[in-house]
Short mmCIF file of C-alpha atoms in Angstrom, two decimals:
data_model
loop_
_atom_site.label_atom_id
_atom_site.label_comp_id
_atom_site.label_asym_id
_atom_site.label_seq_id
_atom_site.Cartn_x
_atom_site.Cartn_y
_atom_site.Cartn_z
CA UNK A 21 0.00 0.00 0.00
CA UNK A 22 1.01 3.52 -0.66
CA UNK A 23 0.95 6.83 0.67
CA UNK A 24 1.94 10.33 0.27
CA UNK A 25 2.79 10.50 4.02
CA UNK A 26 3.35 7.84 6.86
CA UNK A 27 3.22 9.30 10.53
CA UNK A 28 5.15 7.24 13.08
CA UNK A 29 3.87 7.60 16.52
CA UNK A 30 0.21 9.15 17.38
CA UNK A 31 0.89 11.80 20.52
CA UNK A 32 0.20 14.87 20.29
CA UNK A 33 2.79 15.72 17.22
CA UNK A 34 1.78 12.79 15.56
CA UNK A 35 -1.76 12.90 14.92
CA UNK A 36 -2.15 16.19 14.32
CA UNK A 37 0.50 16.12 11.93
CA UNK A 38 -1.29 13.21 10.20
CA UNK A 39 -4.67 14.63 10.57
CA UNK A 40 -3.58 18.37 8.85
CA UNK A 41 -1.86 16.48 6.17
CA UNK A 42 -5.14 14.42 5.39
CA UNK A 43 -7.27 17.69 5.49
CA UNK A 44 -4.49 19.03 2.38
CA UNK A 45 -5.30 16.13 0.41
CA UNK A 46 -2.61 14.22 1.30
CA UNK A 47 -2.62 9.61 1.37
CA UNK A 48 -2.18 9.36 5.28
CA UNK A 49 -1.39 6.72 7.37
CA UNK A 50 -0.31 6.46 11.31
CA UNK A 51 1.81 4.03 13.05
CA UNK A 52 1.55 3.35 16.85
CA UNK A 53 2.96 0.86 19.07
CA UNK A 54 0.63 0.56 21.51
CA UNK A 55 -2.78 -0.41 21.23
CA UNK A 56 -4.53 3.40 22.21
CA UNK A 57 -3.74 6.29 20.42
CA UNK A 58 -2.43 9.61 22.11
CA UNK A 59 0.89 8.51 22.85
CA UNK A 60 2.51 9.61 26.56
CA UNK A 61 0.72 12.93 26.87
CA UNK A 62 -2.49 11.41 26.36
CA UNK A 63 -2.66 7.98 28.29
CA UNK A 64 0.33 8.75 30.66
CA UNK A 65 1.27 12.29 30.77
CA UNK A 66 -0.02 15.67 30.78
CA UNK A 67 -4.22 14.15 30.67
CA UNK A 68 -3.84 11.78 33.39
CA UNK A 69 -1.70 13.89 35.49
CA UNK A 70 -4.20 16.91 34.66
CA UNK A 71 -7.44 14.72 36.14
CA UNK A 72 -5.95 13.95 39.52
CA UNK A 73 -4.26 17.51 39.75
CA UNK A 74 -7.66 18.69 39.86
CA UNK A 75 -9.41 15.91 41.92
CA UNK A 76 -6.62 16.38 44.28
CA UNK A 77 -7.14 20.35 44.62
CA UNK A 78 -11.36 19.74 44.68
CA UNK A 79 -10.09 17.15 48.04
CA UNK A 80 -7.75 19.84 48.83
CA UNK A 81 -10.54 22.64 48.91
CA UNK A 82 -13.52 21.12 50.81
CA UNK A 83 -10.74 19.82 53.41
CA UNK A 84 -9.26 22.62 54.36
CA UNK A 85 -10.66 25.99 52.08
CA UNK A 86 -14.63 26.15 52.23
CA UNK A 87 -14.70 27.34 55.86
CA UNK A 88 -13.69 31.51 55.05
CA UNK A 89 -16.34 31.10 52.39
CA UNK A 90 -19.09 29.95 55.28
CA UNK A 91 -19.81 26.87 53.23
CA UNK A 92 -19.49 24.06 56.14
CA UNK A 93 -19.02 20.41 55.67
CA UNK A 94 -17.49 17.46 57.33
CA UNK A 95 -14.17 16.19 57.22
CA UNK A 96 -14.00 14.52 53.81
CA UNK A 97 -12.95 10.83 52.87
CA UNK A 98 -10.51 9.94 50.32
CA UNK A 99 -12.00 7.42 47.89
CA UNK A 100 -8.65 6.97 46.16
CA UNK A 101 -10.02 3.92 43.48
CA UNK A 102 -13.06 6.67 42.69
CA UNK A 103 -10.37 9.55 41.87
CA UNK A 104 -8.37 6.63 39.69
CA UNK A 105 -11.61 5.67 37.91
CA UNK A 106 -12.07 9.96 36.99
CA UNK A 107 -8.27 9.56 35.58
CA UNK A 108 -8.88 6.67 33.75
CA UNK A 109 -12.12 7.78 32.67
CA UNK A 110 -10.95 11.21 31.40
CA UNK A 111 -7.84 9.54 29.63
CA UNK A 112 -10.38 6.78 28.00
CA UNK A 113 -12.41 9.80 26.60
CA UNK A 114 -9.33 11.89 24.81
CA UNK A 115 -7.86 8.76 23.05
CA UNK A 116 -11.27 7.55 21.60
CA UNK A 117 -11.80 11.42 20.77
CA UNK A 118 -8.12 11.66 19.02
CA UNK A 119 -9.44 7.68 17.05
CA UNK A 120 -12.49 8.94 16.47
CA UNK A 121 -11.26 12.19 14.97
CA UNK A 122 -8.21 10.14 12.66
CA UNK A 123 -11.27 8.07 11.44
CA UNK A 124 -13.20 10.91 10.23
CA UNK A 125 -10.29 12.41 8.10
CA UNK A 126 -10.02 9.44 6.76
CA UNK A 127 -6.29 8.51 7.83
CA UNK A 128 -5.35 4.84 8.02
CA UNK A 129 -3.84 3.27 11.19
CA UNK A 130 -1.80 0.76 12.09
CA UNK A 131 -0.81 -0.60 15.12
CA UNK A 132 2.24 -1.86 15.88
CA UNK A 133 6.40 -0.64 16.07
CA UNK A 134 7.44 1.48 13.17
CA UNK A 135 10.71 1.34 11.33
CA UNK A 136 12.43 2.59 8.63
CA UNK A 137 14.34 -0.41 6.57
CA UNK A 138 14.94 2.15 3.51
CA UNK A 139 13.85 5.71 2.49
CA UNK A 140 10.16 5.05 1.21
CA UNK A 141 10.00 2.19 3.68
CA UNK A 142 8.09 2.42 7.12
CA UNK A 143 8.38 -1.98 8.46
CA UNK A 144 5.18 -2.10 10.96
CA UNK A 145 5.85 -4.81 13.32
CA UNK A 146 2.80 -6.01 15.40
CA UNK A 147 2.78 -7.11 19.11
CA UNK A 148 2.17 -11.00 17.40
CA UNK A 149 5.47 -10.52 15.78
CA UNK A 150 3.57 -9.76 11.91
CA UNK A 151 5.07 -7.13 9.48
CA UNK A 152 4.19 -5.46 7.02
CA UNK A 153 5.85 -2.70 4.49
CA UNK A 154 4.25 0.39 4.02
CA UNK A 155 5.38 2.21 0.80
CA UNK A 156 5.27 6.27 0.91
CA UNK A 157 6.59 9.50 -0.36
CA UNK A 158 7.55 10.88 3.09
CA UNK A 159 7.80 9.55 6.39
CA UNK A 160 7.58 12.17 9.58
CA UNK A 161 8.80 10.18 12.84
CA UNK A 162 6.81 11.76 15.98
CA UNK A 163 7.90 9.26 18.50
CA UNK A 164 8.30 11.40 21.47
CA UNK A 165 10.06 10.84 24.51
CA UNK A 166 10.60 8.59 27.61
CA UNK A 167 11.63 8.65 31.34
CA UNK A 168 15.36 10.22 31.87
CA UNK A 169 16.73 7.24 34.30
CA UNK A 170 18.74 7.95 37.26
CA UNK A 171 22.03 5.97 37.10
CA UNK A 172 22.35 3.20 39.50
CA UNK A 173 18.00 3.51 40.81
CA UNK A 174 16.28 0.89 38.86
CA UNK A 175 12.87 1.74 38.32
CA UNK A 176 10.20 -0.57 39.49
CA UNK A 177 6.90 0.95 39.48
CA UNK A 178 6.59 0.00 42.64
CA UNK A 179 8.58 1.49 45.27
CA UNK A 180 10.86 3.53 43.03
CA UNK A 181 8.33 5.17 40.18
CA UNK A 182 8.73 7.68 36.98
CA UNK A 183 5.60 9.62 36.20
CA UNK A 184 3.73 6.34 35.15
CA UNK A 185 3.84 4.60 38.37
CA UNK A 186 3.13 7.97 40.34
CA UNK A 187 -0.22 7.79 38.25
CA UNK A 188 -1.09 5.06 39.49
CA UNK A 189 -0.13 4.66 43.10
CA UNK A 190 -2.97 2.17 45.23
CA UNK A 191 -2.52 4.28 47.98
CA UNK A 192 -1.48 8.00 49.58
CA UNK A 193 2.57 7.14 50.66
CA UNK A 194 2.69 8.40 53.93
CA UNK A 195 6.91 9.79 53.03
CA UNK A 196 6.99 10.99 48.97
CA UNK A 197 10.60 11.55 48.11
CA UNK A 198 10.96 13.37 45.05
CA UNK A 199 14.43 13.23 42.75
CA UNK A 200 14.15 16.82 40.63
CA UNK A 201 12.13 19.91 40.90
CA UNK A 202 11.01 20.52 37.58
CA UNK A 203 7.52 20.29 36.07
CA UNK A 204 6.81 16.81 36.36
CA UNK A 205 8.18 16.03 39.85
CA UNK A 206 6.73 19.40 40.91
CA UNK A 207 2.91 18.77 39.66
CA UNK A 208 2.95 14.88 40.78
CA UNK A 209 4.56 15.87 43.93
CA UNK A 210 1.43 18.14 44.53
CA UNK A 211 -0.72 15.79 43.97
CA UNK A 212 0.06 13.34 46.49
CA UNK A 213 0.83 16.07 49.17
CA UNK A 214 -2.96 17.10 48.87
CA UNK A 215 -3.93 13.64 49.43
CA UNK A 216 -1.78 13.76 52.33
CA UNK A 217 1.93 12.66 51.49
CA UNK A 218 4.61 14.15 53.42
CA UNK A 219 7.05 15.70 50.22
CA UNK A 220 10.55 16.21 49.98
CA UNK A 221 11.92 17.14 46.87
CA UNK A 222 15.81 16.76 46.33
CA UNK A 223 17.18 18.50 43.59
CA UNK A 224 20.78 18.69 41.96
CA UNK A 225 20.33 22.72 41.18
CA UNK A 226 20.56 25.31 43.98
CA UNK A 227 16.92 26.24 42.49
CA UNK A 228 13.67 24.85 41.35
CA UNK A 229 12.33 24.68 37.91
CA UNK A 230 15.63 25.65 35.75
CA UNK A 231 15.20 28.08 33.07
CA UNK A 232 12.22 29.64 34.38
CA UNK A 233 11.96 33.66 35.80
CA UNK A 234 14.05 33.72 38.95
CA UNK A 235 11.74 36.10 40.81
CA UNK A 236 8.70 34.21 39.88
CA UNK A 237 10.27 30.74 40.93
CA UNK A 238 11.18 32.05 44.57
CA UNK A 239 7.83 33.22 45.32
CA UNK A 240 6.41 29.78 44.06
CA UNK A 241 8.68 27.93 46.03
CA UNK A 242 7.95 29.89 48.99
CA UNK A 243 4.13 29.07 48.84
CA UNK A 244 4.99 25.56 47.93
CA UNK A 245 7.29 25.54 50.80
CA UNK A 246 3.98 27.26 53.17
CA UNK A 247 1.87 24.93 51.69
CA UNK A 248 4.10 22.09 53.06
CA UNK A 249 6.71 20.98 50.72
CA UNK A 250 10.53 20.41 51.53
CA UNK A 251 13.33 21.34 49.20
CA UNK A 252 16.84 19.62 49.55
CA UNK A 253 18.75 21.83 46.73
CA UNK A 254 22.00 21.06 46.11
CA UNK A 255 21.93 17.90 46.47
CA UNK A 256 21.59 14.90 45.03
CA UNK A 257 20.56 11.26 45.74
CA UNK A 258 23.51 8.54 45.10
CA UNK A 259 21.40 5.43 46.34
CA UNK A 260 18.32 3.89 46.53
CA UNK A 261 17.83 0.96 48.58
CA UNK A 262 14.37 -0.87 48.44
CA UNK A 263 12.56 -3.41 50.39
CA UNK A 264 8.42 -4.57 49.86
CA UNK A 265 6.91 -1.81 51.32
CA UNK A 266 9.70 1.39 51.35
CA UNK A 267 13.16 2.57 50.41
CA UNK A 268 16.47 4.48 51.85
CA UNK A 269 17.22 7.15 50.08
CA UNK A 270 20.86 8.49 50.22
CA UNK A 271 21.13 11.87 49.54
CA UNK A 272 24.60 13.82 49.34
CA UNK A 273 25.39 17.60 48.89
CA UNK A 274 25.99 18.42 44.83
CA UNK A 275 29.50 19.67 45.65
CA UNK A 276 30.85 17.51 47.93
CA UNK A 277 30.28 16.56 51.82
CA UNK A 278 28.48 14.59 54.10
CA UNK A 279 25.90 11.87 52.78
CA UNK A 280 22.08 11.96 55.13
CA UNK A 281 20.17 8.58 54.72
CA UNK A 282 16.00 9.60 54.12
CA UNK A 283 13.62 7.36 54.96
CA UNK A 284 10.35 7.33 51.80
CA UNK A 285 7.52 5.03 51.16
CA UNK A 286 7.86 5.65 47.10
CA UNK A 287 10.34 7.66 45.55
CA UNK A 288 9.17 9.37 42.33
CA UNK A 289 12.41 10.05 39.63
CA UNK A 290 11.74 13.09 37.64
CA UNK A 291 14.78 14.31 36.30
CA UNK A 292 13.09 14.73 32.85
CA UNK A 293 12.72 12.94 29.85
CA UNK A 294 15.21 12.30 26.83
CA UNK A 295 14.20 11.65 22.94
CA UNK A 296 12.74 8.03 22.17
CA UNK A 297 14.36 7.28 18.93
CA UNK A 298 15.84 3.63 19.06
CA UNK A 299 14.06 0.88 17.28
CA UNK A 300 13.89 3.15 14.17
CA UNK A 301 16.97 2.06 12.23
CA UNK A 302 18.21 5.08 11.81
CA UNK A 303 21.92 4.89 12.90
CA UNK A 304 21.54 2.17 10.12
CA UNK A 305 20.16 4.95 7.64
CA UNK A 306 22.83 7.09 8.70
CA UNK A 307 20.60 9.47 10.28
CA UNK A 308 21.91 12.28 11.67
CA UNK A 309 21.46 12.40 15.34
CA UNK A 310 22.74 15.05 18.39
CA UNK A 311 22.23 13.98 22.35
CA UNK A 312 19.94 11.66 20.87
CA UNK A 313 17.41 14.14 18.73
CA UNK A 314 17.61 13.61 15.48
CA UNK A 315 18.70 16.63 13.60
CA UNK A 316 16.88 18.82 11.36
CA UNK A 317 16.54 21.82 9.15
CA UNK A 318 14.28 24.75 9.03
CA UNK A 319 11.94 22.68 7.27
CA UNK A 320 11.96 20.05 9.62
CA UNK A 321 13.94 17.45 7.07
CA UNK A 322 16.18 15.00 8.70
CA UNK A 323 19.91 13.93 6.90
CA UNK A 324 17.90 11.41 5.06
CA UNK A 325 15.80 12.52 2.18
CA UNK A 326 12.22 12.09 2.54
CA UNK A 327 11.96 11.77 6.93
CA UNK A 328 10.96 14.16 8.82
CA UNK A 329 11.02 14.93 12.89
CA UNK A 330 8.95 16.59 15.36
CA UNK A 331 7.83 17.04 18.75
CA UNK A 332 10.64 15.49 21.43
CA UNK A 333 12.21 13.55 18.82
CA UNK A 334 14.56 16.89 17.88
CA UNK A 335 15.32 20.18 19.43
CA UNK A 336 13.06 22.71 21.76
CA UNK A 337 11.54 21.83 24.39
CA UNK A 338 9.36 18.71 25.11
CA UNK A 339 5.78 20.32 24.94
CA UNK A 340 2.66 18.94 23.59
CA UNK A 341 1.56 21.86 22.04
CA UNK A 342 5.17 22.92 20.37
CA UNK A 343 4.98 19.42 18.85
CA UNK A 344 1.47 20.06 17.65
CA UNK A 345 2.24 23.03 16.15
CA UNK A 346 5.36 21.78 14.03
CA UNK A 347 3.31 18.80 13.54
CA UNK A 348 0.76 21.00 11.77
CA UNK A 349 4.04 23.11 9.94
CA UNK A 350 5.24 19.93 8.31
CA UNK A 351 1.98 18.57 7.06
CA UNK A 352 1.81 22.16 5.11
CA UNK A 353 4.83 22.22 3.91
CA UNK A 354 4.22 18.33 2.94
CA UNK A 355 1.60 19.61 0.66
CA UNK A 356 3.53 23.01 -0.62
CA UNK A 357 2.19 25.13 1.37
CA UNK A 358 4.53 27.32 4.08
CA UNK A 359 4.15 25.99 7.65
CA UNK A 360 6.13 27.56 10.23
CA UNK A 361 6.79 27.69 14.04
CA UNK A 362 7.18 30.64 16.12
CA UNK A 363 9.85 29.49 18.74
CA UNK A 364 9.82 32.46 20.51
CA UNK A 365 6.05 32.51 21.31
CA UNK A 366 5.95 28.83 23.12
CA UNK A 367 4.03 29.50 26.22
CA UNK A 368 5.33 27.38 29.50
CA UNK A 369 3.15 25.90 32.25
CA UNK A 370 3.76 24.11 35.27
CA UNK A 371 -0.07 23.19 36.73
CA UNK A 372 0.32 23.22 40.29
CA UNK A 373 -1.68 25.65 42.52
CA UNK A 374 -0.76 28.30 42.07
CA UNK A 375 0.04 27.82 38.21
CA UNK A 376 3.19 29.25 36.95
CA UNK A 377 2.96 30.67 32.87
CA UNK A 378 5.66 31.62 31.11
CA UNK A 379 6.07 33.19 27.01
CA UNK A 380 9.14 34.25 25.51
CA UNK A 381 12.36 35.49 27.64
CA UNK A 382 13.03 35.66 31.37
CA UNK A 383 14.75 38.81 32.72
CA UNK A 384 18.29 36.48 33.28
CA UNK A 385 17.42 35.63 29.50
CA UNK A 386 17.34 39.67 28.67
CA UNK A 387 20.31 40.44 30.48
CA UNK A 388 22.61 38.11 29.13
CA UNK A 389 21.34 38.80 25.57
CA UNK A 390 22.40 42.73 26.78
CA UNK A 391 18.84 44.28 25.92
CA UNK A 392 18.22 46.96 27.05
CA UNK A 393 14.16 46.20 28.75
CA UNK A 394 11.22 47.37 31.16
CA UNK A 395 9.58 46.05 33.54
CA UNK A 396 5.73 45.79 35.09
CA UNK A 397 4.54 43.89 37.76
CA UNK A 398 1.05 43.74 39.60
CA UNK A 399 0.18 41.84 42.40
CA UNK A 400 -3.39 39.83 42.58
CA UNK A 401 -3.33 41.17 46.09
CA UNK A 402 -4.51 44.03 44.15
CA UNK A 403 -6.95 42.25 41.90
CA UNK A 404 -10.81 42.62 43.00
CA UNK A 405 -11.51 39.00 41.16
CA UNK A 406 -8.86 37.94 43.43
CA UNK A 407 -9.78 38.63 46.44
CA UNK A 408 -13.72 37.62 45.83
CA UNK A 409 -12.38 33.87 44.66
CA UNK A 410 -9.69 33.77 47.79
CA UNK A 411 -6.84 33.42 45.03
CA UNK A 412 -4.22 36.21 45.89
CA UNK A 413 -1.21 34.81 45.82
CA UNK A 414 1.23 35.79 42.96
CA UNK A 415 1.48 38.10 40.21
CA UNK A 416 1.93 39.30 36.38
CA UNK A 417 5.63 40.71 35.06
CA UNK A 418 5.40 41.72 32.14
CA UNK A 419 8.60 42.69 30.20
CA UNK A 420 9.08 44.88 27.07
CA UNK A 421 11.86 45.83 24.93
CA UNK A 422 13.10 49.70 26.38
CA UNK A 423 13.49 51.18 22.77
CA UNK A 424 10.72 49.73 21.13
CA UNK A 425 8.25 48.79 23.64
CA UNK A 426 7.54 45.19 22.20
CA UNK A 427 6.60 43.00 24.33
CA UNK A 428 9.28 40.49 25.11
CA UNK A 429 7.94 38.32 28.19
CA UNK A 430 5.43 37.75 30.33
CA UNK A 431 5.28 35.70 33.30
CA UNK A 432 2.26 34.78 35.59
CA UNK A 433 2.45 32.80 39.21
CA UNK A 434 -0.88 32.77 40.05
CA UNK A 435 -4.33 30.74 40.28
CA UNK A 436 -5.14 30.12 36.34
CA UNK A 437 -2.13 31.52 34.97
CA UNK A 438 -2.20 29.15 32.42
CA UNK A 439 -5.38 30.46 30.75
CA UNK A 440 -3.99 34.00 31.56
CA UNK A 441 -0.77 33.53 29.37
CA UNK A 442 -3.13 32.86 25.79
CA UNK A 443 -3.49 36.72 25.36
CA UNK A 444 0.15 37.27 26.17
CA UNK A 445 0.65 34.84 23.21
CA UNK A 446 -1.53 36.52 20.83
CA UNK A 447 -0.19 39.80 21.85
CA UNK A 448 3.51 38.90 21.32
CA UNK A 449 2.44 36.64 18.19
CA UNK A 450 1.46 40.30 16.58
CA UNK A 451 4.63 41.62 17.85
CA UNK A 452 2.44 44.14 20.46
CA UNK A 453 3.80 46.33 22.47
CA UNK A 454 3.04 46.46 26.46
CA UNK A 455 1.28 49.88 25.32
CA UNK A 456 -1.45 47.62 23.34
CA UNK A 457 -1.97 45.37 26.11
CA UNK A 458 -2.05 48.38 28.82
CA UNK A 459 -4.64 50.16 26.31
CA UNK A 460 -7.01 46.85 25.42
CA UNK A 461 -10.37 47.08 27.53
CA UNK A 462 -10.44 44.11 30.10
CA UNK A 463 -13.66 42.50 31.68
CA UNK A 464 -13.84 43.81 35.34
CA UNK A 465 -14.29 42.07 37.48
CA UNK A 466 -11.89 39.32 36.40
CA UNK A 467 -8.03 37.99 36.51
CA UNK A 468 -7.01 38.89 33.22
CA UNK A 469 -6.72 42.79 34.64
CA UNK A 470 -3.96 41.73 36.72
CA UNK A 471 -2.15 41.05 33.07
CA UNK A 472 -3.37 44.71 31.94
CA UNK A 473 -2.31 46.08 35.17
CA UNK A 474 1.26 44.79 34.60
CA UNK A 475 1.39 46.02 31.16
CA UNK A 476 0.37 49.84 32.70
CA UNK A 477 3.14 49.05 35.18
CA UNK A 478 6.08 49.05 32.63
CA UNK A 479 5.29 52.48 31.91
CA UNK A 480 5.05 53.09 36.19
CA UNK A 481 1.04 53.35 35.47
CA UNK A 482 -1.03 50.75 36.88
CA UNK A 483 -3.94 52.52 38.47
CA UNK A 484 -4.92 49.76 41.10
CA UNK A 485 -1.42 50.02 43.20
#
């Protein structure tokens, strides 16, 4: 059978790649290994994670937050297996939605592992052992990424999890020891300290979420630190020792001294993820690959004639939506048509409460560049939404080139920050200026003023402080 595009691998990258390509007119099929479509973001990533974040902060809520609000109600009960079912159920839902929606543009599938024998060539290789040659024009390999492995840990699923095994935990570990402070261990690590976990977080950095706004990550960490986290920074864990029912965790400063021995019913690694790109054949193909991503031009062509990459497979960073969007660029330009990526208007979001947003440069970012910027910051303190809705912790900095007024970054710490950011993105997608943003009419009472108020603020305007 023949195509005019084969898509291996179905997350987030993948099937919107093959689904754009089959709305151009384009012979689509899609290869997936395993037996649901979605690939990790969908069945054990960012949905799954995403259910219990919010099951966890409704349990959260009526625990501990109704009382101010004079809405009274017992101590609640956990029903762990219920919240499961809700994660289960809300994953079940996307990945029929994502088949259903392949289905209806008329894009084969095929399940099974994909590989590239030959240029033209995609081998599909079922769980039974079967294969079968799929003949096609182009090939785009969306295969994502796994679980980074700490050297020495071995990873049981059990005791010592990734991500996968912290989504499914049968019950609330009374010690959560968490190796990294980035997005992943930082949003799992909430979830089980709402349930009741007691979290320490060991991380080899002197900070918390790298290559985010300094500012905004020390007032997160602070609230995460109120709201009962521990950070070990600094430091990093050289052994894990396991038996049935817990672990020892030794932990040793990052530049040198005295090993401490922590005690931790599971122990969640999180020291991010790395490219999955073996099985492919592509060393064989002479593929050009860097740390593992295979490399690619501007139009998102690998060494070898005819494959393409996106998503976590190459360069940037690993986000659903950045893979998405090249996913969509490639399918375009598949069909001669001129997709491009903005790189520099990728929005950030780490989904804990408060959420942190992030789009374009942080001011660390600006200063080693050497540009020249301004900056505007409002509090939700100040925000009447805010205060009605008992969400007042954080704030918006906005920051905008000093000559030109552009808009060059905004970052959010606050309750929905994540739906905040969007307009940041359009804004900066236009190439606005803080001046735009500070002049656009905002619904009052809401959030979203907070993000107008900043923009006034670069100009040492905001009316509500």
């Amino acid at each position: 059978m023949s195509y005019d595009l084969v898509v291996i691998g179905s997350g987030p990258g993948g099937y919107v790649c093959a689904i754009r390509a089959a709305q151009l007119g384009l012979k689509t099929a899609i290869v997936e290994k395993r037996q649901t479509f979605g690939g990790t973001c969908l069945n054990i990533g960012c949905i799954p994670s995403k259910a219990l974040l919010y099951a966890s902060e409704v349990y959260e809520e009526v625990a501990h937050g109704l009382g101010p609000l004079g809405v009274v109600v017992g101590k609640p009960k956990l029903d762990l297996p219920a919240m499961m079912k809700h994660k289960d159920e809300t994953v079940g839902a996307n990945v029929q939605g994502v088949a259903f929606l392949l289905k209806k543009n008329k894009v084969d599938t095929f399940f099974g592992a994909g590989s590239i024998p030959a240029a033209g060539k995609v081998e599909v290789t079922a769980g039974d052992g079967a294969k079968q040659v799929l003949e096609t024009r182009n090939i785009v390999i969306a295969t994502g990424s796994e679980v980074t492995p700490l050297p020495g840990v071995t990873i049981d699923e059990k005791i010592v999890v990734s991500s996968t095994g912290a989504l499914e935990l049968g019950k609330v570990p009374a010690r959560l020891i968490v190796v990294g402070a980035g997005v992943i261990g930082l949003e799992l690590g909430s979830v089980w300290r709402r349930l009741g976990a007691e979290v320490t977080v060991v991380e080899y950095l002197d900070r918390i979420l790298p290559g985010m706004d300094v500012e905004t990550v020390k007032q997160f960490q602070r609230l995460l630190e109120k709201q009962g986290f521990k950070f070990l920074l600094g430091s990093k864990v050289t052994k894990v020792e396991t038996t049935k029912s817990a672990a020892k965790v030794t932990v040793e400063p990052a530049a040198g001294g005295e090993a401490r021995t922590l005690d931790a019913d599971v122990v969640l690694v999180a020291i991010g993820r790395r490219p999955y790109t073996q099985g492919l054949g592509l060393e064989a193909l002479g593929v050009a690959l860097e740390r593992g991503q295979i490399v690619i031009d501007a139009q998102f062509a690998s060494s070898l004639p005819g494959v393409y990459a996106i998503g976590d497979a190459v360069r940037g960073p690993m986000l659903a939506h950045k893979a998405e969007d090249e996913g969509v660029a490639v399918a375009e330009i598949l069909a001669g048509q001129h997709g491009h990526v903005n790189y520099d208007v990728i929005p950030g979001v780490v989904y804990t409460n408060p959420e942190i947003a992030s789009v374009g440069l942080t001011e660390e970012e600006l200063k080693a560049k050497g540009i020249a910027y301004k900056s505007g910051k409002f509090p939700f303190t100040a925000n009447g939404r805010a205060r009605a809705t008992r969400h007042t912790d954080g704030f918006v900095k906005v920051l905008a080139d000093a000559a030109t007024d552009r808009v060059l970054g905004v970052h959010i710490l606050g309750f929905g920050a994540g739906e905040l950011i969007g307009e940041a993105c359009v804004l900066m997608e236009f190439g606005g200026s803080s001046e735009d943003l500070a002049r656009t009419c905002h619904a009052h009472p809401t959030m979203s003023e907070a993000v107008k108020e900043a923009a006034l603020a670069v100009e040492k305007r905001a009316i509500h402080i």
